[in-house]
C-alpha positions as a LaTeX table, in Angstrom:
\begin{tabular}{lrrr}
\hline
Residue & $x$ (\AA) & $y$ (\AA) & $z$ (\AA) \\
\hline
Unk1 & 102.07 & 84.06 & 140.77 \\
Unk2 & 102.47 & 81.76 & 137.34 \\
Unk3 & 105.10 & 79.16 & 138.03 \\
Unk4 & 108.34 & 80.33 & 135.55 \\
Unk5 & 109.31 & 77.94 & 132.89 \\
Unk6 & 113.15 & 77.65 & 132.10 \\
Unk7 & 114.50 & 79.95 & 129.87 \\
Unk8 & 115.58 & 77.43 & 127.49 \\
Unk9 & 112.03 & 75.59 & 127.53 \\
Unk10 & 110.15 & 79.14 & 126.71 \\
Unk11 & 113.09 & 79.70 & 123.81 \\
Unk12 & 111.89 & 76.02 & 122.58 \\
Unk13 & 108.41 & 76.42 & 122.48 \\
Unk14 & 108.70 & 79.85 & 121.13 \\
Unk15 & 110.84 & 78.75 & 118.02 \\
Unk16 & 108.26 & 75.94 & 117.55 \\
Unk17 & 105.37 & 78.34 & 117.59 \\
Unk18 & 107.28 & 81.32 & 115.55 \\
Unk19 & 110.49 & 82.17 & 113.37 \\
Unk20 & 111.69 & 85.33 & 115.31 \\
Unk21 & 114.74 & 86.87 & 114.30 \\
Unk22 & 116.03 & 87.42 & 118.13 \\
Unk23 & 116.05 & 86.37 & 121.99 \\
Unk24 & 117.56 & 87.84 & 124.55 \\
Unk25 & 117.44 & 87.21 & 128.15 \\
Unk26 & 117.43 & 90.33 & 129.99 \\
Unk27 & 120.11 & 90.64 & 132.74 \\
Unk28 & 117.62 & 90.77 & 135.48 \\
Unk29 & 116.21 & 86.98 & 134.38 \\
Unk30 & 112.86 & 87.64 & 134.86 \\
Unk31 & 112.61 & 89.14 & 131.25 \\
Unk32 & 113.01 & 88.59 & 127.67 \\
Unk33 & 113.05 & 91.00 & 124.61 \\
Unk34 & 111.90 & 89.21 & 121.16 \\
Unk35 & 112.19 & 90.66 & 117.54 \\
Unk36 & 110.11 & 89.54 & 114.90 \\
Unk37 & 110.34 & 89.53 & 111.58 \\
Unk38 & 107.06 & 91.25 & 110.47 \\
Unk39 & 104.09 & 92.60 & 112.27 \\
Unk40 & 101.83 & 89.63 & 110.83 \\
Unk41 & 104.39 & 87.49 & 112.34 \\
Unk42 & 104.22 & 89.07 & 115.75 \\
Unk43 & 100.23 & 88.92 & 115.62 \\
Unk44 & 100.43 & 85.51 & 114.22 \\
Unk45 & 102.72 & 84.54 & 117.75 \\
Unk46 & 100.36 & 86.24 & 120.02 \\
Unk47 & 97.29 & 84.47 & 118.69 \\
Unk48 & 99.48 & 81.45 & 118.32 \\
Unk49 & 100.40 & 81.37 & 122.38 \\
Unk50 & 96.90 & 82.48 & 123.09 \\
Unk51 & 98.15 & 86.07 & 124.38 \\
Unk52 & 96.09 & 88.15 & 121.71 \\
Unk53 & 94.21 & 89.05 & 124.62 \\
Unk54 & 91.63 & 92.62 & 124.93 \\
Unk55 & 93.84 & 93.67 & 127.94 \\
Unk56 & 97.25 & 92.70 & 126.52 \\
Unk57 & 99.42 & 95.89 & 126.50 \\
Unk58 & 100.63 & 97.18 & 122.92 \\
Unk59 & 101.61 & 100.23 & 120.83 \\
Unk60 & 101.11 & 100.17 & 117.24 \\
Unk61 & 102.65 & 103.76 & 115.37 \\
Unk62 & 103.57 & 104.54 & 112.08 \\
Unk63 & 106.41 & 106.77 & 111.94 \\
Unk64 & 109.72 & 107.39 & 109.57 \\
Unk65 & 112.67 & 105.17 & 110.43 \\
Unk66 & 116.15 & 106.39 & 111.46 \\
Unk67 & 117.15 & 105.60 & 107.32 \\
Unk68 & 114.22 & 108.00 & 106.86 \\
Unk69 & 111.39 & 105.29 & 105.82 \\
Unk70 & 108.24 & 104.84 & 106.86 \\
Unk71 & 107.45 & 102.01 & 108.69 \\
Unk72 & 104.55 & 100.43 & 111.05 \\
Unk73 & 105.87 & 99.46 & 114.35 \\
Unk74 & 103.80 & 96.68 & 117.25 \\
Unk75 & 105.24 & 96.46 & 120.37 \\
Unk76 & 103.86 & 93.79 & 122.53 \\
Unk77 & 104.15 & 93.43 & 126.28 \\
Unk78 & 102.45 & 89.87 & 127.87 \\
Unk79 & 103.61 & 88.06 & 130.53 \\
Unk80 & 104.14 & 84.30 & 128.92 \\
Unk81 & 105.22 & 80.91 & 131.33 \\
Unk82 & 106.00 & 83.98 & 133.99 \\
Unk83 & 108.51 & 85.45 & 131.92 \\
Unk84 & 108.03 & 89.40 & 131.63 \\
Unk85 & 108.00 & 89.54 & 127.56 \\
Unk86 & 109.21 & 92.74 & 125.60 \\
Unk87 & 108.31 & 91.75 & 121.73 \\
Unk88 & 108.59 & 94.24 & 118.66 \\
Unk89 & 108.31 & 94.31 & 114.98 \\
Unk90 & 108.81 & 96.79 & 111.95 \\
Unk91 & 107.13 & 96.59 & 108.79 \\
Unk92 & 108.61 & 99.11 & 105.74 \\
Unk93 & 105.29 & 101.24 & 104.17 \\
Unk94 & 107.05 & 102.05 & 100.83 \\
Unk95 & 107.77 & 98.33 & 99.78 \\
Unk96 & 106.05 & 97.97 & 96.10 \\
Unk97 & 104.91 & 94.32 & 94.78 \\
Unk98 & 106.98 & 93.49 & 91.87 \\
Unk99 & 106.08 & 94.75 & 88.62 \\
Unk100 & 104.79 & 92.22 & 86.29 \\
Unk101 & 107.80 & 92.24 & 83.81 \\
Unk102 & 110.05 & 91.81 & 86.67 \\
Unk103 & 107.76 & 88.85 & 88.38 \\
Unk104 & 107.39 & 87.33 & 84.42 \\
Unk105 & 111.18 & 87.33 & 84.30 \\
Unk106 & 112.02 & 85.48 & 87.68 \\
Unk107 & 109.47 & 83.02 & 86.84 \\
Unk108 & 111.48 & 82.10 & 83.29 \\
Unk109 & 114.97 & 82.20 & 85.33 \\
Unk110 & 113.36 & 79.86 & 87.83 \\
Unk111 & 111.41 & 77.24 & 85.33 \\
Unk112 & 114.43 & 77.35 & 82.79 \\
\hline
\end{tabular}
């Protein structure tokens, strides 16, 4: 068995190594559920704390949201410093760059 790293010392190194936008430690202590931001920023974690491994467990889906969106879903499941880790992000489909107009105008309000 991995020897466990405190709680507090995986929540340290995982804020230096990512920006997620939750922890929480699971009642039984042996587990932790993480939210991310993005799915790049999920990815970008797992390669980060070398976890983006062939037989790492995860579920990707696309599917409509409960506000009736689509969106792209990861789930992640690696053990980390002998914490059991449940990680998850959502990415919206139907987000459109700005249009150039718009992008031209924020770019005056920002220079002026």
């Amino acid at each position: 068995m991995t020897d466990r790293k405190s709680h507090r010392a995986v929540m340290a190194e995982l804020l230096l190594l990512a920006a997620p936008t939750s922890i929480r430690v699971h009642s039984d202590g042996s587990s932790m559920a993480i939210t991310f931001g993005s799915v790049g920023e999920l990815r970008a974690w797992l390669d980060a704390a070398g976890l983006n491994a062939p037989n790492l467990l995860t579920a990707e889906r696309e599917r409509v949201n409960n506000d009736g969106r689509p969106v792209r879903s990861l789930n992640a499941y690696p053990t980390w410093h002998g914490w059991e880790i449940y990680a998850d992000a959502t990415d919206y489909l139907d987000v459109s760059p700005l249009d150039t107009a718009t992008a031209d105008a924020l770019a005056a309000v920002a220079v002026g």
